[in-house]
């Protein structure tokens, strides 16, 4: 994806971060939960959460990117497949166990009108729609950038052939067929590699979008809470959550082979989303009411959309792509290892639902 496209995407996400608090501030109150409120103690937990989540996210997203210095972590090694399988399990569990149930709870809350929210499963509808939309974005973006890249390649090939024609006629006739054959073979190989690379780039950016959406929602909810009893278990749970999600995203970024600047921007942006959400939540804690209809609807819709994106990306772009990879298909030991890592990642992330 070009730098201008990346800039536009980041601008959209920044606008989302700025406008979201105004959408979810409280406008009326449903039945408040009976919970212990201690603003000063809660603030200490929030600051601890901000720092721990920031550090965990940064370590998680950077870990797979160390393949350039640690050869065992390079995308060509077996260990990389195991890490990605584990991280994909985490992302899949995040969508099914953490995000989608929260969205369903918000959109079926008794604080909302029975008609229409209580009469139709809007969470499932939005999740399904976002999964289909992600498929379409995936398809059109990959097609567009592949065609664009191949057009440039063809123009380059024409230029190479024109330069070849500048040789003496006898030499040109003798060598052109051989040259053409070799060039065609190299060109086909380059096209295959370039197409796969473009695919990884689209996948990494769509995945980051899905992660960012629910990370901001989580951060705002945590930052706006004034109950130490609620915040305390979330600190550890969300720290692990952010670390494992970072590993999955970092693996995709590593395979996409972006330039160093783009890699740094994506890694920093991921690391900051939840801490920024916490900071926003702290800032609006006096006006934020998580039980207001507006907050419930906005959070429910965004969580549903995020769940659809994460589930689609985990199943289609991460698991299906890797588990059908010839390298894994031809290695029984690697198949078993990847399957175990997938079950371990999804199981551990599901277990965290007890606390968050």
CSV table of C-alpha atoms in Angstrom, one decimal:
chain,number,residue,atom,x,y,z
A,1,UNK,CA,0.0,0.0,0.0
A,2,UNK,CA,1.4,3.4,-0.9
A,3,UNK,CA,2.5,6.0,1.6
A,4,UNK,CA,-0.4,8.3,0.7
A,5,UNK,CA,-2.9,5.4,1.3
A,6,UNK,CA,-1.3,4.6,4.7
A,7,UNK,CA,-1.5,8.3,5.6
A,8,UNK,CA,-5.2,8.4,4.8
A,9,UNK,CA,-5.8,5.2,6.8
A,10,UNK,CA,-4.0,6.6,9.8
A,11,UNK,CA,-5.8,9.9,9.5
A,12,UNK,CA,-9.1,8.1,9.6
A,13,UNK,CA,-8.1,6.1,12.7
A,14,UNK,CA,-6.9,9.3,14.4
A,15,UNK,CA,-10.3,11.0,13.7
A,16,UNK,CA,-12.0,7.9,15.1
A,17,UNK,CA,-10.0,8.2,18.3
A,18,UNK,CA,-10.9,11.9,18.6
A,19,UNK,CA,-14.7,11.6,17.8
A,20,UNK,CA,-15.5,8.4,19.7
A,21,UNK,CA,-15.6,10.0,23.2
A,22,UNK,CA,-18.2,12.6,22.1
A,23,UNK,CA,-20.4,9.7,20.7
A,24,UNK,CA,-20.4,7.6,23.9
A,25,UNK,CA,-20.6,10.3,26.6
A,26,UNK,CA,-23.6,9.7,28.9
A,27,UNK,CA,-27.0,11.2,27.9
A,28,UNK,CA,-29.2,9.3,30.4
A,29,UNK,CA,-28.7,6.7,33.0
A,30,UNK,CA,-30.1,3.2,33.4
A,31,UNK,CA,-29.9,1.2,36.6
A,32,UNK,CA,-26.4,1.9,38.0
A,33,UNK,CA,-24.4,-1.1,39.1
A,34,UNK,CA,-23.8,-1.4,42.8
A,35,UNK,CA,-20.0,-1.3,43.0
A,36,UNK,CA,-17.3,0.1,45.1
A,37,UNK,CA,-16.1,3.4,43.8
A,38,UNK,CA,-12.7,4.9,44.8
A,39,UNK,CA,-11.6,7.5,42.3
A,40,UNK,CA,-8.0,7.9,43.6
A,41,UNK,CA,-7.3,4.2,43.9
A,42,UNK,CA,-8.9,3.5,40.6
A,43,UNK,CA,-6.7,6.2,39.0
A,44,UNK,CA,-3.6,4.4,40.3
A,45,UNK,CA,-4.7,1.1,38.7
A,46,UNK,CA,-5.5,3.0,35.5
A,47,UNK,CA,-2.0,4.4,35.3
A,48,UNK,CA,-0.5,1.0,36.0
A,49,UNK,CA,-2.7,-0.5,33.3
A,50,UNK,CA,-1.6,2.2,30.8
A,51,UNK,CA,2.1,1.5,31.3
A,52,UNK,CA,1.8,-2.3,31.4
A,53,UNK,CA,-0.4,-2.5,28.4
A,54,UNK,CA,1.8,-0.1,26.4
A,55,UNK,CA,5.0,-2.1,27.2
A,56,UNK,CA,3.3,-5.5,26.6
A,57,UNK,CA,1.8,-4.3,23.3
A,58,UNK,CA,5.2,-3.0,22.1
A,59,UNK,CA,7.0,-6.2,23.0
A,60,UNK,CA,4.4,-8.4,21.5
A,61,UNK,CA,4.3,-6.6,18.1
A,62,UNK,CA,8.1,-6.2,17.9
A,63,UNK,CA,8.8,-9.9,18.8
A,64,UNK,CA,8.0,-11.4,15.4
A,65,UNK,CA,9.8,-8.4,13.7
A,66,UNK,CA,13.1,-9.6,15.1
A,67,UNK,CA,13.4,-12.1,12.3
A,68,UNK,CA,16.0,-9.9,10.6
A,69,UNK,CA,18.4,-10.2,13.6
A,70,UNK,CA,17.2,-13.6,15.0
A,71,UNK,CA,17.2,-16.1,12.1
A,72,UNK,CA,15.0,-18.5,14.0
A,73,UNK,CA,12.1,-16.0,13.9
A,74,UNK,CA,12.3,-15.3,10.2
A,75,UNK,CA,9.1,-16.1,8.2
A,76,UNK,CA,10.9,-19.0,6.4
A,77,UNK,CA,11.6,-20.9,9.7
A,78,UNK,CA,9.2,-23.5,11.3
A,79,UNK,CA,9.1,-21.5,14.6
A,80,UNK,CA,7.5,-18.6,12.8
A,81,UNK,CA,4.5,-20.9,11.8
A,82,UNK,CA,4.1,-22.0,15.4
A,83,UNK,CA,4.1,-18.4,16.7
A,84,UNK,CA,1.6,-17.3,14.0
A,85,UNK,CA,-0.7,-20.3,14.8
A,86,UNK,CA,-0.6,-19.4,18.5
A,87,UNK,CA,-1.3,-15.7,17.8
A,88,UNK,CA,-4.1,-16.6,15.3
A,89,UNK,CA,-5.8,-18.7,18.0
A,90,UNK,CA,-5.6,-15.7,20.3
A,91,UNK,CA,-7.2,-13.4,17.7
A,92,UNK,CA,-9.9,-15.9,16.9
A,93,UNK,CA,-10.7,-16.3,20.6
A,94,UNK,CA,-10.7,-12.5,21.0
A,95,UNK,CA,-13.4,-12.2,18.4
A,96,UNK,CA,-15.6,-15.1,19.5
A,97,UNK,CA,-15.1,-15.1,23.3
A,98,UNK,CA,-14.3,-11.5,24.2
A,99,UNK,CA,-15.6,-9.0,21.7
A,100,UNK,CA,-18.8,-10.6,20.2
A,101,UNK,CA,-20.4,-11.5,23.6
A,102,UNK,CA,-19.7,-7.9,24.8
A,103,UNK,CA,-21.3,-6.5,21.7
A,104,UNK,CA,-24.3,-8.8,22.2
A,105,UNK,CA,-24.7,-7.8,25.8
A,106,UNK,CA,-24.6,-4.1,24.9
A,107,UNK,CA,-27.1,-4.3,22.1
A,108,UNK,CA,-29.5,-6.5,24.2
A,109,UNK,CA,-29.2,-4.4,27.3
A,110,UNK,CA,-32.4,-3.6,29.2
A,111,UNK,CA,-31.4,0.1,29.0
A,112,UNK,CA,-32.3,0.0,25.3
A,113,UNK,CA,-35.8,0.1,23.9
A,114,UNK,CA,-37.2,-3.4,23.3
A,115,UNK,CA,-38.2,-2.3,19.8
A,116,UNK,CA,-36.0,-2.9,17.8
A,117,UNK,CA,-32.9,-3.9,19.9
A,118,UNK,CA,-34.6,-6.7,21.8
A,119,UNK,CA,-36.3,-8.2,18.8
A,120,UNK,CA,-33.4,-8.8,16.4
A,121,UNK,CA,-29.8,-10.1,16.9
A,122,UNK,CA,-28.1,-6.9,15.7
A,123,UNK,CA,-24.7,-8.0,17.0
A,124,UNK,CA,-24.6,-11.0,14.7
A,125,UNK,CA,-25.9,-8.9,11.8
A,126,UNK,CA,-23.2,-6.3,12.1
A,127,UNK,CA,-20.5,-9.0,12.7
A,128,UNK,CA,-21.6,-10.8,9.6
A,129,UNK,CA,-21.7,-7.6,7.5
A,130,UNK,CA,-18.3,-6.5,8.7
A,131,UNK,CA,-16.9,-10.0,7.8
A,132,UNK,CA,-18.4,-9.7,4.3
A,133,UNK,CA,-17.1,-6.2,4.0
A,134,UNK,CA,-13.6,-7.3,5.0
A,135,UNK,CA,-13.7,-10.0,2.3
A,136,UNK,CA,-14.6,-7.4,-0.3
A,137,UNK,CA,-12.0,-4.9,0.9
A,138,UNK,CA,-9.5,-7.8,0.9
A,139,UNK,CA,-10.4,-8.8,-2.7
A,140,UNK,CA,-10.6,-5.4,-4.3
A,141,UNK,CA,-7.5,-4.0,-2.6
A,142,UNK,CA,-5.4,-7.1,-3.5
A,143,UNK,CA,-6.7,-7.0,-7.1
A,144,UNK,CA,-6.1,-3.2,-7.4
A,145,UNK,CA,-2.6,-3.3,-6.1
A,146,UNK,CA,-1.7,-6.4,-8.0
A,147,UNK,CA,-2.9,-5.0,-11.3
A,148,UNK,CA,-1.1,-1.7,-10.6
A,149,UNK,CA,2.1,-3.5,-9.8
A,150,UNK,CA,2.0,-5.7,-12.8
A,151,UNK,CA,1.4,-2.7,-15.1
A,152,UNK,CA,4.5,-1.1,-13.8
A,153,UNK,CA,6.4,-4.4,-14.3
A,154,UNK,CA,5.2,-4.7,-17.9
A,155,UNK,CA,6.3,-1.2,-18.6
A,156,UNK,CA,9.7,-2.1,-17.2
A,157,UNK,CA,9.9,-5.2,-19.3
A,158,UNK,CA,9.1,-3.2,-22.5
A,159,UNK,CA,12.0,-0.9,-21.6
A,160,UNK,CA,14.3,-3.8,-21.1
A,161,UNK,CA,13.4,-5.3,-24.5
A,162,UNK,CA,14.0,-2.0,-26.3
A,163,UNK,CA,17.5,-1.8,-24.7
A,164,UNK,CA,18.1,-5.4,-25.9
A,165,UNK,CA,17.3,-4.4,-29.4
A,166,UNK,CA,20.3,-2.0,-29.4
A,167,UNK,CA,22.7,-4.9,-29.7
A,168,UNK,CA,24.2,-6.0,-33.1
A,169,UNK,CA,21.6,-7.8,-35.3
A,170,UNK,CA,23.5,-11.1,-35.5
A,171,UNK,CA,24.0,-11.3,-31.7
A,172,UNK,CA,20.4,-10.2,-31.1
A,173,UNK,CA,19.0,-13.0,-33.3
A,174,UNK,CA,21.2,-15.7,-31.7
A,175,UNK,CA,20.5,-14.8,-28.1
A,176,UNK,CA,17.1,-13.2,-28.0
A,177,UNK,CA,15.1,-16.5,-27.7
A,178,UNK,CA,17.2,-17.6,-24.8
A,179,UNK,CA,17.0,-14.3,-23.1
A,180,UNK,CA,13.3,-14.1,-23.6
A,181,UNK,CA,12.8,-17.5,-22.1
A,182,UNK,CA,14.9,-16.8,-19.0
A,183,UNK,CA,13.3,-13.4,-18.6
A,184,UNK,CA,9.8,-14.9,-18.8
A,185,UNK,CA,10.6,-17.4,-16.2
A,186,UNK,CA,12.0,-14.8,-13.8
A,187,UNK,CA,9.1,-12.5,-14.6
A,188,UNK,CA,6.5,-15.2,-13.6
A,189,UNK,CA,8.4,-15.9,-10.4
A,190,UNK,CA,8.6,-12.2,-9.6
A,191,UNK,CA,4.9,-11.8,-10.2
A,192,UNK,CA,4.1,-14.7,-7.9
A,193,UNK,CA,6.3,-13.3,-5.1
A,194,UNK,CA,5.0,-9.8,-5.6
A,195,UNK,CA,1.4,-10.9,-5.5
A,196,UNK,CA,2.0,-12.8,-2.3
A,197,UNK,CA,3.7,-9.8,-0.8
A,198,UNK,CA,0.9,-7.4,-1.7
A,199,UNK,CA,-1.5,-9.9,-0.1
A,200,UNK,CA,0.4,-9.9,3.1
A,201,UNK,CA,0.4,-6.1,3.1
A,202,UNK,CA,-3.3,-5.8,2.7
A,203,UNK,CA,-3.9,-8.5,5.4
A,204,UNK,CA,-1.6,-6.7,7.9
A,205,UNK,CA,-3.4,-3.3,7.5
A,206,UNK,CA,-6.9,-4.7,7.6
A,207,UNK,CA,-6.0,-6.8,10.7
A,208,UNK,CA,-4.6,-3.7,12.4
A,209,UNK,CA,-7.8,-1.8,11.7
A,210,UNK,CA,-9.9,-4.5,13.4
A,211,UNK,CA,-7.6,-4.7,16.4
A,212,UNK,CA,-7.5,-0.9,16.8
A,213,UNK,CA,-11.3,-0.5,16.8
A,214,UNK,CA,-11.9,-2.9,19.8
A,215,UNK,CA,-8.7,-1.8,21.6
A,216,UNK,CA,-9.9,1.8,21.7
A,217,UNK,CA,-13.3,0.6,23.1
A,218,UNK,CA,-11.6,-1.5,25.7
A,219,UNK,CA,-9.3,1.4,26.7
A,220,UNK,CA,-12.1,3.9,27.1
A,221,UNK,CA,-14.2,1.5,29.1
A,222,UNK,CA,-11.3,0.8,31.5
A,223,UNK,CA,-10.3,4.5,31.7
A,224,UNK,CA,-13.8,5.7,32.5
A,225,UNK,CA,-14.4,3.1,35.3
A,226,UNK,CA,-14.0,4.3,38.9
A,227,UNK,CA,-14.2,0.8,40.5
A,228,UNK,CA,-10.9,-0.7,41.6
A,229,UNK,CA,-12.7,-4.0,41.9
A,230,UNK,CA,-13.5,-3.9,38.1
A,231,UNK,CA,-10.1,-2.5,37.0
A,232,UNK,CA,-7.8,-4.7,39.0
A,233,UNK,CA,-8.3,-8.0,37.2
A,234,UNK,CA,-8.5,-6.1,33.8
A,235,UNK,CA,-4.9,-4.9,34.2
A,236,UNK,CA,-3.3,-8.4,34.0
A,237,UNK,CA,-5.9,-9.8,31.6
A,238,UNK,CA,-5.5,-6.9,29.1
A,239,UNK,CA,-1.7,-6.9,29.4
A,240,UNK,CA,-1.6,-10.5,28.2
A,241,UNK,CA,-4.4,-9.8,25.7
A,242,UNK,CA,-2.4,-6.9,24.1
A,243,UNK,CA,0.9,-8.9,24.1
A,244,UNK,CA,-0.6,-11.9,22.2
A,245,UNK,CA,-2.5,-9.7,19.7
A,246,UNK,CA,0.7,-7.8,19.1
A,247,UNK,CA,2.4,-11.1,18.2
A,248,UNK,CA,-0.3,-11.9,15.6
A,249,UNK,CA,-0.1,-8.5,14.1
A,250,UNK,CA,3.7,-8.4,14.2
A,251,UNK,CA,3.8,-11.7,12.3
A,252,UNK,CA,1.7,-10.3,9.5
A,253,UNK,CA,3.8,-7.1,9.4
A,254,UNK,CA,7.0,-9.2,9.2
A,255,UNK,CA,5.7,-11.2,6.2
A,256,UNK,CA,4.5,-8.0,4.5
A,257,UNK,CA,8.1,-6.7,4.4
A,258,UNK,CA,7.2,-3.0,4.7
A,259,UNK,CA,9.9,-0.3,4.7
A,260,UNK,CA,11.3,0.4,8.1
A,261,UNK,CA,9.3,3.7,8.5
A,262,UNK,CA,6.0,1.9,7.7
A,263,UNK,CA,6.8,-0.9,10.1
A,264,UNK,CA,7.6,1.6,12.9
A,265,UNK,CA,4.4,3.6,12.3
A,266,UNK,CA,2.2,0.4,12.4
A,267,UNK,CA,4.0,-0.9,15.5
A,268,UNK,CA,3.8,2.4,17.4
A,269,UNK,CA,0.1,2.9,16.4
A,270,UNK,CA,-0.9,-0.5,17.6
A,271,UNK,CA,1.1,-0.1,20.9
A,272,UNK,CA,-0.6,3.3,21.6
A,273,UNK,CA,-4.2,2.5,20.8
A,274,UNK,CA,-5.3,0.9,24.1
A,275,UNK,CA,-3.2,3.3,26.3
A,276,UNK,CA,-4.7,6.3,24.3
A,277,UNK,CA,-8.2,4.8,24.9
A,278,UNK,CA,-7.4,4.6,28.6
A,279,UNK,CA,-6.3,8.2,28.6
A,280,UNK,CA,-9.4,9.3,26.8
A,281,UNK,CA,-11.5,7.3,29.3
A,282,UNK,CA,-9.8,9.0,32.2
A,283,UNK,CA,-10.5,12.4,30.6
A,284,UNK,CA,-14.2,11.8,30.1
A,285,UNK,CA,-14.8,9.7,33.3
A,286,UNK,CA,-17.0,12.5,34.8
A,287,UNK,CA,-19.4,12.6,31.8
A,288,UNK,CA,-19.2,9.0,30.6
A,289,UNK,CA,-22.0,6.7,31.4
A,290,UNK,CA,-21.5,3.2,30.1
A,291,UNK,CA,-25.2,2.4,30.6
A,292,UNK,CA,-26.5,5.2,28.5
A,293,UNK,CA,-28.3,4.1,25.3
A,294,UNK,CA,-25.9,6.0,23.1
A,295,UNK,CA,-22.8,4.5,24.7
A,296,UNK,CA,-24.3,1.0,24.5
A,297,UNK,CA,-25.3,1.3,20.9
A,298,UNK,CA,-22.0,2.8,19.7
A,299,UNK,CA,-19.9,0.3,21.6
A,300,UNK,CA,-22.1,-2.6,20.6
A,301,UNK,CA,-21.9,-1.7,16.9
A,302,UNK,CA,-18.2,-1.1,16.9
A,303,UNK,CA,-17.5,-4.2,18.9
A,304,UNK,CA,-19.6,-6.3,16.5
A,305,UNK,CA,-17.8,-4.9,13.5
A,306,UNK,CA,-14.5,-5.5,15.1
A,307,UNK,CA,-15.5,-9.1,16.0
A,308,UNK,CA,-16.5,-9.8,12.4
A,309,UNK,CA,-13.1,-8.4,11.1
A,310,UNK,CA,-11.1,-10.4,13.6
A,311,UNK,CA,-12.9,-13.7,13.1
A,312,UNK,CA,-12.6,-13.4,9.3
A,313,UNK,CA,-8.9,-12.4,9.4
A,314,UNK,CA,-8.1,-15.2,11.9
A,315,UNK,CA,-9.8,-18.0,9.9
A,316,UNK,CA,-9.2,-16.9,6.3
A,317,UNK,CA,-6.0,-14.8,6.2
A,318,UNK,CA,-4.0,-16.3,9.0
A,319,UNK,CA,-5.1,-19.9,9.7
A,320,UNK,CA,-6.3,-21.1,6.3
A,321,UNK,CA,-3.4,-19.4,4.5
A,322,UNK,CA,-0.8,-21.0,6.8
A,323,UNK,CA,-2.4,-24.4,7.4
A,324,UNK,CA,-2.8,-24.9,3.6
A,325,UNK,CA,0.8,-23.7,3.0
A,326,UNK,CA,2.8,-26.5,1.1
A,327,UNK,CA,5.6,-26.2,3.7
A,328,UNK,CA,3.2,-27.1,6.5
A,329,UNK,CA,1.3,-29.7,4.4
A,330,UNK,CA,4.4,-31.6,3.7
A,331,UNK,CA,5.6,-31.7,7.3
A,332,UNK,CA,3.6,-33.9,9.7
A,333,UNK,CA,5.5,-32.7,12.8
A,334,UNK,CA,4.9,-29.1,11.9
A,335,UNK,CA,1.2,-29.8,11.4
A,336,UNK,CA,0.9,-31.2,14.8
A,337,UNK,CA,2.9,-28.4,16.4
A,338,UNK,CA,0.8,-25.7,14.6
A,339,UNK,CA,-2.4,-27.4,15.7
A,340,UNK,CA,-1.3,-27.6,19.3
A,341,UNK,CA,-0.2,-23.9,19.2
A,342,UNK,CA,-3.6,-22.9,17.8
A,343,UNK,CA,-5.5,-24.8,20.5
A,344,UNK,CA,-3.2,-23.4,23.2
A,345,UNK,CA,-3.5,-19.8,22.0
A,346,UNK,CA,-7.3,-20.0,21.7
A,347,UNK,CA,-7.6,-21.9,25.0
A,348,UNK,CA,-5.5,-19.5,27.0
A,349,UNK,CA,-7.2,-16.4,25.5
A,350,UNK,CA,-10.6,-18.0,26.3
A,351,UNK,CA,-9.5,-18.6,29.9
A,352,UNK,CA,-8.8,-14.8,30.3
A,353,UNK,CA,-12.5,-14.2,29.8
A,354,UNK,CA,-12.9,-15.3,33.5
A,355,UNK,CA,-11.3,-12.0,34.5
A,356,UNK,CA,-11.9,-9.7,31.4
